[in-house]
Short mmCIF file of C-alpha atoms and ligand atoms in Angstrom, two decimals:
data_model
loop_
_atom_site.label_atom_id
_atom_site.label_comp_id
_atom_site.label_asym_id
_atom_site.label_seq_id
_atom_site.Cartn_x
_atom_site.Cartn_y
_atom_site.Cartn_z
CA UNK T 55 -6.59 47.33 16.20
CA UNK T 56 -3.52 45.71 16.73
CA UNK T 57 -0.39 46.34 15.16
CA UNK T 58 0.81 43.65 13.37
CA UNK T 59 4.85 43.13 13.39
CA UNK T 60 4.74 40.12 10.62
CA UNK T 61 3.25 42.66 7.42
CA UNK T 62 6.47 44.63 7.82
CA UNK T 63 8.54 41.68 9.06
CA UNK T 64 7.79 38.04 8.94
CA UNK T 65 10.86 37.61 10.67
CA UNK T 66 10.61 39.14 13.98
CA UNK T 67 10.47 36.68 16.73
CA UNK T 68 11.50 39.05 19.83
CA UNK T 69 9.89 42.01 20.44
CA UNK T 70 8.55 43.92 23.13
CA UNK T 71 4.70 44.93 23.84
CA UNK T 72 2.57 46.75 26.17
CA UNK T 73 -0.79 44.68 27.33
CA UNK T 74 -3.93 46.43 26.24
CA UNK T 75 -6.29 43.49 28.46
CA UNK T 76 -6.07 40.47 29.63
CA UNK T 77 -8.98 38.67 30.77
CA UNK T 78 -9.63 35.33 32.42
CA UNK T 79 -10.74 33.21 29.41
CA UNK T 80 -11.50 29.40 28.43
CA UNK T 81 -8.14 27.86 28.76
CA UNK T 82 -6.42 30.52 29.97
CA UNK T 83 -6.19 34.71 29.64
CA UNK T 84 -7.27 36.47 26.81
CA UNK T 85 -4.28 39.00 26.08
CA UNK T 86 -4.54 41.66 23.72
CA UNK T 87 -1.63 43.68 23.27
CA UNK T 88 -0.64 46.89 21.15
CA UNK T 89 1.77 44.98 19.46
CA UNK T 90 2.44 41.23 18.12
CA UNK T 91 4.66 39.39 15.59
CA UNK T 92 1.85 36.05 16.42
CA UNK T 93 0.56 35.43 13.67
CA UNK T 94 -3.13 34.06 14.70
CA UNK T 95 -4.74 31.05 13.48
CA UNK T 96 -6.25 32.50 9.11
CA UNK T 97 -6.91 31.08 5.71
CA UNK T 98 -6.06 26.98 7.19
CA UNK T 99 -2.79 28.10 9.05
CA UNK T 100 -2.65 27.29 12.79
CA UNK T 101 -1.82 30.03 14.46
CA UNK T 102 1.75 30.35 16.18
CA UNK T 103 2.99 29.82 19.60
CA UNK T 104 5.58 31.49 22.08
CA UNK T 105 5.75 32.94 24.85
CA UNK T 106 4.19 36.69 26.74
CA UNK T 107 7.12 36.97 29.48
CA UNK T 108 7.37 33.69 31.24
CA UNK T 109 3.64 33.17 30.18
CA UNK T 110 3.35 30.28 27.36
CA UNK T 111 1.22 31.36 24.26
CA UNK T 112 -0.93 28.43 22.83
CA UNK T 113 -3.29 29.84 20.68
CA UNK T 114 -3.67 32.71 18.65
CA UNK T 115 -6.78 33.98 16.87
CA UNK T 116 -7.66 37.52 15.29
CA UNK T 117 -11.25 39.65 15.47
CA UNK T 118 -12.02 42.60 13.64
CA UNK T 119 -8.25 43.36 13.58
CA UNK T 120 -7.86 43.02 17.16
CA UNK T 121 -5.22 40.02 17.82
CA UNK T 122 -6.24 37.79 21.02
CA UNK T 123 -3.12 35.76 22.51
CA UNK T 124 -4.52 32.62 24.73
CA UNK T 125 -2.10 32.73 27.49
CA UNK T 126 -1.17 31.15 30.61
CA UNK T 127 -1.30 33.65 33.30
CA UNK T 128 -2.58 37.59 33.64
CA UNK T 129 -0.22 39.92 32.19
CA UNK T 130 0.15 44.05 33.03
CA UNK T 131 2.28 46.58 31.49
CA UNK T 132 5.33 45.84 29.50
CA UNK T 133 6.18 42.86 28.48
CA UNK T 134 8.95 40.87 26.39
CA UNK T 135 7.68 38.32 23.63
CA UNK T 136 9.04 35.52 21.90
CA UNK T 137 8.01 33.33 19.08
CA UNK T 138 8.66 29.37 18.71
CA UNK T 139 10.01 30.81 15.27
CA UNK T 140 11.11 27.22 13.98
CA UNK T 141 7.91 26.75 13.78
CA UNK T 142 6.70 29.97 12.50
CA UNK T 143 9.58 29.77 9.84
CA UNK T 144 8.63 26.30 8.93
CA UNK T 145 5.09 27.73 8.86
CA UNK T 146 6.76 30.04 6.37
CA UNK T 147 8.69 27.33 3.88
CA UNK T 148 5.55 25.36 3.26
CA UNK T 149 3.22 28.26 2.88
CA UNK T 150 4.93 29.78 0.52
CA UNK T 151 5.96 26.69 -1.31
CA UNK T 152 1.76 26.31 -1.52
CA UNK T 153 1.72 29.92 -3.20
CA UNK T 154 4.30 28.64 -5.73
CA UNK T 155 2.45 25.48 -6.77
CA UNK T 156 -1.40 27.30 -6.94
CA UNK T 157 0.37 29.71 -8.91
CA UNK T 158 1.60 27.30 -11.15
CA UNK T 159 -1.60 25.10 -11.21
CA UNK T 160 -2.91 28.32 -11.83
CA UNK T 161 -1.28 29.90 -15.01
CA UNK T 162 -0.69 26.27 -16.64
CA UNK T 163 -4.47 24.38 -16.07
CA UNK T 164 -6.21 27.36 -15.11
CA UNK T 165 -7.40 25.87 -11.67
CA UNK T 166 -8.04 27.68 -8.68
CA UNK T 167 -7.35 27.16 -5.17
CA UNK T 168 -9.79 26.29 -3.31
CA UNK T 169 -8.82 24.92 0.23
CA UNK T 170 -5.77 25.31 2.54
CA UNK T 171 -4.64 23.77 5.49
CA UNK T 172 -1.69 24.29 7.39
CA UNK T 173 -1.27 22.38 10.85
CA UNK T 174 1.32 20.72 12.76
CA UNK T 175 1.63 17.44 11.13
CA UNK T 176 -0.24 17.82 7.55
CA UNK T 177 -0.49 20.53 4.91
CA UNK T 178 -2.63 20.45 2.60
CA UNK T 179 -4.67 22.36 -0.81
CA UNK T 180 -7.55 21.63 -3.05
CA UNK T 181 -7.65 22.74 -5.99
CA UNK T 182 -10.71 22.78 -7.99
CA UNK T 183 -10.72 20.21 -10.57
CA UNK T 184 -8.52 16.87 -10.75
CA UNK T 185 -5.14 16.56 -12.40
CA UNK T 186 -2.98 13.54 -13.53
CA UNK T 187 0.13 12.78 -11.32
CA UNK T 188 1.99 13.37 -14.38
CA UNK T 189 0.87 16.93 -14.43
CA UNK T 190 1.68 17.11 -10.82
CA UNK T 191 5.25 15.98 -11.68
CA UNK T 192 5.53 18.95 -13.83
CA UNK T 193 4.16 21.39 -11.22
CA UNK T 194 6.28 19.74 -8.55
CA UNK T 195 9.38 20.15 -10.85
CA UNK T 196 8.34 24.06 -11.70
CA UNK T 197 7.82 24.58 -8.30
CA UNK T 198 11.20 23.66 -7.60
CA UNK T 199 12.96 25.91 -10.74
CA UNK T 200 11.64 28.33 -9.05
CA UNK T 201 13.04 27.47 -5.80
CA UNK T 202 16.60 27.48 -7.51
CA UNK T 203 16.17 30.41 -9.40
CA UNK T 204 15.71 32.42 -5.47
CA UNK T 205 13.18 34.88 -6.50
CA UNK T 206 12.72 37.71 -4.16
CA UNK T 207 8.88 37.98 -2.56
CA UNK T 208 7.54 40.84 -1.96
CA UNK T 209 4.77 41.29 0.26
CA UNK T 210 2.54 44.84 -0.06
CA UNK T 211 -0.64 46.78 0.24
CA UNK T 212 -0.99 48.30 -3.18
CA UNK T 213 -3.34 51.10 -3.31
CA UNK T 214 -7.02 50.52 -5.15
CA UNK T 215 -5.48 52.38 -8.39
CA UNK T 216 -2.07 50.24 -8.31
CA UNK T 217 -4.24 46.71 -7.15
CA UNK T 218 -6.65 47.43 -10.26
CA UNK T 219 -4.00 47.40 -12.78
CA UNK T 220 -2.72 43.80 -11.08
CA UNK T 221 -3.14 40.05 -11.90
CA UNK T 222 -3.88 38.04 -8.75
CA UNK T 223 -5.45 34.75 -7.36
CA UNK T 224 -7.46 35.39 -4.58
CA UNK T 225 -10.07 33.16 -2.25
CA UNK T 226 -12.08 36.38 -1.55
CA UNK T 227 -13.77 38.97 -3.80
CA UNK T 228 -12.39 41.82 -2.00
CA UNK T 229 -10.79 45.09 -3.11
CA UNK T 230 -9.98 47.31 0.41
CA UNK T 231 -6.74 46.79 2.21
CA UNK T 232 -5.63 43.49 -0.05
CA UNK T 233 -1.63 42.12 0.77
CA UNK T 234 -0.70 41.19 -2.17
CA UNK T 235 2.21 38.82 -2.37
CA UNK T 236 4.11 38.13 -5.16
CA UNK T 237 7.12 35.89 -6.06
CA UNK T 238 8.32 37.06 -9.54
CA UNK T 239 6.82 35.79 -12.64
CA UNK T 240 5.23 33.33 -10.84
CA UNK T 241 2.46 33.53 -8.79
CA UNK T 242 0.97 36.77 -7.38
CA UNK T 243 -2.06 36.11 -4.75
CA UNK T 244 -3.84 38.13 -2.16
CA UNK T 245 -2.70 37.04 1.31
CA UNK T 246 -2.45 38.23 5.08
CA UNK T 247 -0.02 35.14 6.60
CA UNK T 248 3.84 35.59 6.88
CA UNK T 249 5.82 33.83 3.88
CA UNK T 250 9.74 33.79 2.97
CA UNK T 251 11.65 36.52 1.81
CA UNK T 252 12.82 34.73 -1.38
CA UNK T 253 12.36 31.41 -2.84
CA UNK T 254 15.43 29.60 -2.34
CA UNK T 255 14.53 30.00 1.50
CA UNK T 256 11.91 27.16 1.25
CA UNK T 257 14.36 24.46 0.16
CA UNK T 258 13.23 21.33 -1.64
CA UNK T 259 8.83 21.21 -2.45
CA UNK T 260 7.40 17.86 -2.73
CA UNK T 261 3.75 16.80 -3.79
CA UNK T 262 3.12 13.57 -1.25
CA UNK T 263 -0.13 12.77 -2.24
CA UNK T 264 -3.27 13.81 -4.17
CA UNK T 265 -6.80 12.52 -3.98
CA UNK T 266 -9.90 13.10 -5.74
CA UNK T 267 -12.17 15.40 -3.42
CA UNK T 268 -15.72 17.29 -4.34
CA UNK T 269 -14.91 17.81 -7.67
CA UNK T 270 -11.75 18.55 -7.59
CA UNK T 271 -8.78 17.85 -5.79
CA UNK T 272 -6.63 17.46 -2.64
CA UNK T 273 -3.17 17.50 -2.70
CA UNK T 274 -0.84 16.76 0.36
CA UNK T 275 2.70 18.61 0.36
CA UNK T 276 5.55 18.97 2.57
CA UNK T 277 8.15 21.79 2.01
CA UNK T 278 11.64 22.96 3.76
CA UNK T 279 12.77 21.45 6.85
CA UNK T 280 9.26 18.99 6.58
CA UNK T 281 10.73 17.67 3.86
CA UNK T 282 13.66 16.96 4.89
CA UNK T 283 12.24 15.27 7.86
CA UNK T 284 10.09 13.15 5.23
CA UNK T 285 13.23 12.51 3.27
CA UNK T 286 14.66 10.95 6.22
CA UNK T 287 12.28 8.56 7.54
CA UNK T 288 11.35 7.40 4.00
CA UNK T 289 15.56 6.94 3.87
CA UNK T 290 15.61 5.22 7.03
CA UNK T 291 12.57 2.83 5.91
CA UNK T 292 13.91 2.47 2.33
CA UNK T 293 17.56 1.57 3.83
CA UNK T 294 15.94 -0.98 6.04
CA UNK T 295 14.14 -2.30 3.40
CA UNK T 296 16.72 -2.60 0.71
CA UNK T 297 18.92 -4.57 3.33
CA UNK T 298 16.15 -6.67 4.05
CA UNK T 299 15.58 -7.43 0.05
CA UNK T 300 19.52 -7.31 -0.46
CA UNK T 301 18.16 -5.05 -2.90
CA UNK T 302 19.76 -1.78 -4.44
CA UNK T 303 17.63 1.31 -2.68
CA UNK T 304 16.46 2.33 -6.58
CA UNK T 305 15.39 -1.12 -6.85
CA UNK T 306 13.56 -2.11 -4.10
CA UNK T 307 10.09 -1.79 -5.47
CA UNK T 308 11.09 -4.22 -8.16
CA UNK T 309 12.79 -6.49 -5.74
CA UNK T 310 9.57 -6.45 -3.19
CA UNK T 311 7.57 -7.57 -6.24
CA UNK T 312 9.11 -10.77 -7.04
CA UNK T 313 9.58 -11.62 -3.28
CA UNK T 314 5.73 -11.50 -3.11
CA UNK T 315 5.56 -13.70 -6.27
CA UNK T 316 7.95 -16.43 -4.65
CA UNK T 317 6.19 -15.93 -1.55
CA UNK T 318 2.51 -16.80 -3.25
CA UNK T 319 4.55 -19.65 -5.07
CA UNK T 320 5.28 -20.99 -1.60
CA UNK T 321 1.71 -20.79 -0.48
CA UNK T 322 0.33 -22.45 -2.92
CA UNK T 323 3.27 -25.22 -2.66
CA UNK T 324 2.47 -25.06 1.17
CA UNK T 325 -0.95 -25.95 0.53
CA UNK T 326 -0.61 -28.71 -1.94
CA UNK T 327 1.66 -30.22 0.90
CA UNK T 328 -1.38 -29.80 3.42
CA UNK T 329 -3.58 -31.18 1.53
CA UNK T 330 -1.76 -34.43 0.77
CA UNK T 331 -0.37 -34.65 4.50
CA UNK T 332 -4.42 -34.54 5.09
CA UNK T 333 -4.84 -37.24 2.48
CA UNK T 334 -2.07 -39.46 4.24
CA UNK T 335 -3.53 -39.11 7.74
CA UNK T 336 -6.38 -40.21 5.93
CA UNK T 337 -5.43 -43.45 4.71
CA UNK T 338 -4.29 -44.25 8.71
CA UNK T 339 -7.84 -44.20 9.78
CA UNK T 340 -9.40 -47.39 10.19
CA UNK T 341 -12.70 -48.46 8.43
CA UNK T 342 -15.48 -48.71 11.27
CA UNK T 343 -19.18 -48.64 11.77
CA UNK T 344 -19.45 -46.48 14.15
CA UNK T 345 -18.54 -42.96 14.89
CA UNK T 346 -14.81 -41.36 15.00
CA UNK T 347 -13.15 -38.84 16.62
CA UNK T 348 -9.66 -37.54 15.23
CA UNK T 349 -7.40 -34.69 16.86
CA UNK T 350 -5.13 -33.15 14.33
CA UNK T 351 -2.37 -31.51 15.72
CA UNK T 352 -1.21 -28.03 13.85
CA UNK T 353 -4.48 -28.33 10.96
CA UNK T 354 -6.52 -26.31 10.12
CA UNK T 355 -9.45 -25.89 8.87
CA UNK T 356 -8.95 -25.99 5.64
CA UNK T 357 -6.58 -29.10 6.12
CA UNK T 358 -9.61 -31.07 8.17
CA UNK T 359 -11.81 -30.61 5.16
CA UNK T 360 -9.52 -32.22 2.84
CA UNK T 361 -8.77 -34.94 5.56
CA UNK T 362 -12.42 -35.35 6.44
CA UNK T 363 -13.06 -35.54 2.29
CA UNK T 364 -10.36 -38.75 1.94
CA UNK T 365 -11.84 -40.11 5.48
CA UNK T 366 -15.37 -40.09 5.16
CA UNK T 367 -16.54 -42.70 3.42
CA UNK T 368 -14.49 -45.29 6.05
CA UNK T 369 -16.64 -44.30 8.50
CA UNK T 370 -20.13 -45.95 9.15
CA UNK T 371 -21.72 -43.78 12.04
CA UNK T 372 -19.97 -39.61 12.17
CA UNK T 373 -16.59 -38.65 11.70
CA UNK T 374 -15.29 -35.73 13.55
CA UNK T 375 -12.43 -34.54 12.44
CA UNK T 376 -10.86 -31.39 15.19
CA UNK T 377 -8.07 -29.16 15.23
CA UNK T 378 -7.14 -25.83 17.45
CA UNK T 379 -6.66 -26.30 21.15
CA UNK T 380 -8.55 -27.00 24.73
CA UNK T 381 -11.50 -24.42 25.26
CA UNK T 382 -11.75 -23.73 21.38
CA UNK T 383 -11.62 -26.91 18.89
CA UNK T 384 -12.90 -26.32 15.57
CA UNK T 385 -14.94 -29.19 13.80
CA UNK T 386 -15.68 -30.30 10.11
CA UNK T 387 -18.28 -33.20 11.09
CA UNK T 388 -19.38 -35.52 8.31
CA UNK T 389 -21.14 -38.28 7.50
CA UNK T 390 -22.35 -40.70 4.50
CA UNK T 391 -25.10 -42.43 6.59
CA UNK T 392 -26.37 -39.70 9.06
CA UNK T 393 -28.31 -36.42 8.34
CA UNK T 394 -26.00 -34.28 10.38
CA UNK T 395 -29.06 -31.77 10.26
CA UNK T 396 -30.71 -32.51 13.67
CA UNK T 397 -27.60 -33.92 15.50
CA UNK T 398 -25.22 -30.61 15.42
CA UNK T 399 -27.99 -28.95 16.72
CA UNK T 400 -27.54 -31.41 20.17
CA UNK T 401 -23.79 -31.49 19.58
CA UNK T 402 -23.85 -27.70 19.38
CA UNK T 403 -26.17 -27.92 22.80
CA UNK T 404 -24.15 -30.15 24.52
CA UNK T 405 -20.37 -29.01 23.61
CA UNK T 406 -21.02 -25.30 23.71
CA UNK T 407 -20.73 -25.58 20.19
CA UNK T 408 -21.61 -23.50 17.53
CA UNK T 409 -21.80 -23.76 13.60
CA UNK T 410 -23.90 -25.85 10.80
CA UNK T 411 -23.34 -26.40 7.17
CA UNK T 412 -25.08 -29.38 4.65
CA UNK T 413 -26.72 -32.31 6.22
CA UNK T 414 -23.90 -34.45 5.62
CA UNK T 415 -21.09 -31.78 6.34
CA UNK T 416 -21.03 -29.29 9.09
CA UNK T 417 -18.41 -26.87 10.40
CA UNK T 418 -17.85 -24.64 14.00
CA UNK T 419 -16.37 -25.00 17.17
CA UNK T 420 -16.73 -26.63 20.38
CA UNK T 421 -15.54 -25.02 23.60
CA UNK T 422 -16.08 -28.10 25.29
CA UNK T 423 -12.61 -30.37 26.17
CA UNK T 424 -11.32 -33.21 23.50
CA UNK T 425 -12.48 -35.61 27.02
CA UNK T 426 -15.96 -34.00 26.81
CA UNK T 427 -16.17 -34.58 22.84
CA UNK T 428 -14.84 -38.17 22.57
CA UNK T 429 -17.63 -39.01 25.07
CA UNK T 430 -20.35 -37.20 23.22
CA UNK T 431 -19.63 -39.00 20.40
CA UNK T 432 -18.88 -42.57 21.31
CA UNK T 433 -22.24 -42.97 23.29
ZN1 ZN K 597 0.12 33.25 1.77
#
């Protein structure tokens, strides 16, 4: 068994060991030592990192009490050990900041916790039944009280008579060698992981996200220094944004929403200007009895329809109406006299075409050249 430096002290992050074994391992050596403040991988948190000597620690993990450091090279006799403790303490913030809010969730809806996890770039609990945002509001706002009001934590191993006389939340039904961990009047849950001193150590608690998920909930937090890293790139975007709106920053939701509402305005303004340039170019074509072949610059194909619509009936023989560029023209063909059934099939054939549609109105593309098409269709 090793001894474990973060029950008595979460915040050790030097200390110095002896190395039990250290075997050549997947990824590395398998070091055991007699000692650690590594707190291995448990419960959803990854585990911690550091260094063994010069010898970089990258993963932690714990079995049958025995705690197994993944390191670099083979290590002997005494060595000197360090933690990457802004990560560890970070570790710290939002873990504890996740006690506060089950606790709450707890003793207000009567929900348990029912999921943790705790990596690099995401934390996040389920909780087993759904709540409204507006009840998360609340929690997220008596989370924080309790933040201000810096209650001490204590973190123990009552003994069976002291733990039966105790009120606790806890993932497993166990009753031998439970750490319990309590903040005050407001949570108290059985846990192994390394958490804060006192509350006012986590800083500001924010509920990002939540999410229906088997039945219940999932509910994505940040706490401490994440959250201050959230704050600021939401800032940074909201800052942008507000500029870009010449919007006030409490405003800019507002502000986006009637941008969007000019900006379908000008679609629709945009298209009722297509349409009629469509209509104009329409009236240019010549009435013939044979077939046509029109190139329309910047349409597309919405604007050929309407074109091909106001042209159609000018034209005796097919009217192929094209827009997009060499290598890829797309085509409304149509016709009053011609079932276009039968003939887009060849056209397809002979253009490297491809497309269909009614059989007097058809739509696709040709990858043959406007040279190539013209010819097609005038013989
Ligand atoms: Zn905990």
């Amino acid at each position: 068994m090793t001894e474990k430096l973060y029950y008595e002290d979460p915040y050790v992050r030097e200390f110095s060991a002896t190395v039990i074994s250290s075997v050549c391992c997947d990824g590395g050596y398998d070091t055991v030592l007699d000692r650690t403040a590594f707190f291995p991988e448990e419960g959803g948190q990854s585990s911690d990192t550091g260094f063994i000597s010069d010898s970089r620690v990258s993963y932690v993990y714990e079995t049958d009490g025995t705690v197994h450091h993944i390191t670099d090279f083979k290590l002997y006799g005494t060595v000197d050990c360090r933690l990457d403790f802004d990560s560890r303490f970070d570790k710290m913030q939002c873990h504890t900041a996740e006690h506060i809010l089950c606790g709450i969730i707890h003793s207000i809806f009567g929900l348990d916790n029912v999921g943790f996890h705790l990596g690099d770039d995401e934390v996040t609990f389920d909780i087993s039944a759904p709540l409204e945002r507006s009840d998360l509001d609340k929690v997220e706002s008596l989370a924080n009280e309790a933040v201000f009001r810096n209650i001490p934590i204590r973190a123990y191993f009552p003994n069976s008579d002291e733990l039966s006389g105790i009120e606790y939340r806890s993932k497993l039904d166990i009753t031998e060698g439970v750490r319990l961990v309590e903040i005050g009047d407001v949570d108290t849950c059985a846990c192994c992981a390394p958490h804060v001193s006192s509350t006012g150590e986590i800083g500001l608690i924010k509920i990002l996200e939540a999410m229906k998920h088997r039945g219940g909930m999932r509910i994505w937090m940040v706490a401490g220094s994440r959250a201050l890293t959230d704050y600021n790139e939401k800032y940074r975007n909201i800052r942008e944004i507000s500029a870009a709106l010449s919007a006030p920053q409490h405003d800019t939701a507002s502000a986006l929403s009637s941008y969007m509402q000019d900006a379908e305005q000008i679609k629709y303004q945009l298209k009722l200007a297509r349409r009629q340039l469509a209509e104009v170019k329409a009236e240019t074509v010549p009435a013939t009895d044979g077939n046509a072949v029109y190139y329309l610059e910047g349409f597309s194909i919405d604007d050929l329809r309407f074109f091909a619509n106001a042209a159609t009936s000018k034209v005796g023989g097919i009217l192929v109406s094209l827009c997009g560029s060499e290598g890829d023209y797309k085509y409304v063909i149509t016709s009053k006299s011609v079932n276009l059934s039968a003939e887009i099939k060849a056209a397809n054939s002979a253009l490297g075409g491809r497309g269909g549609g009614k059989p007097n109105a058809v739509q696709g593309s040709f990858s043959a050249s406007l040279k190539e098409i013209r010819e097609y269709f005038s013989a």
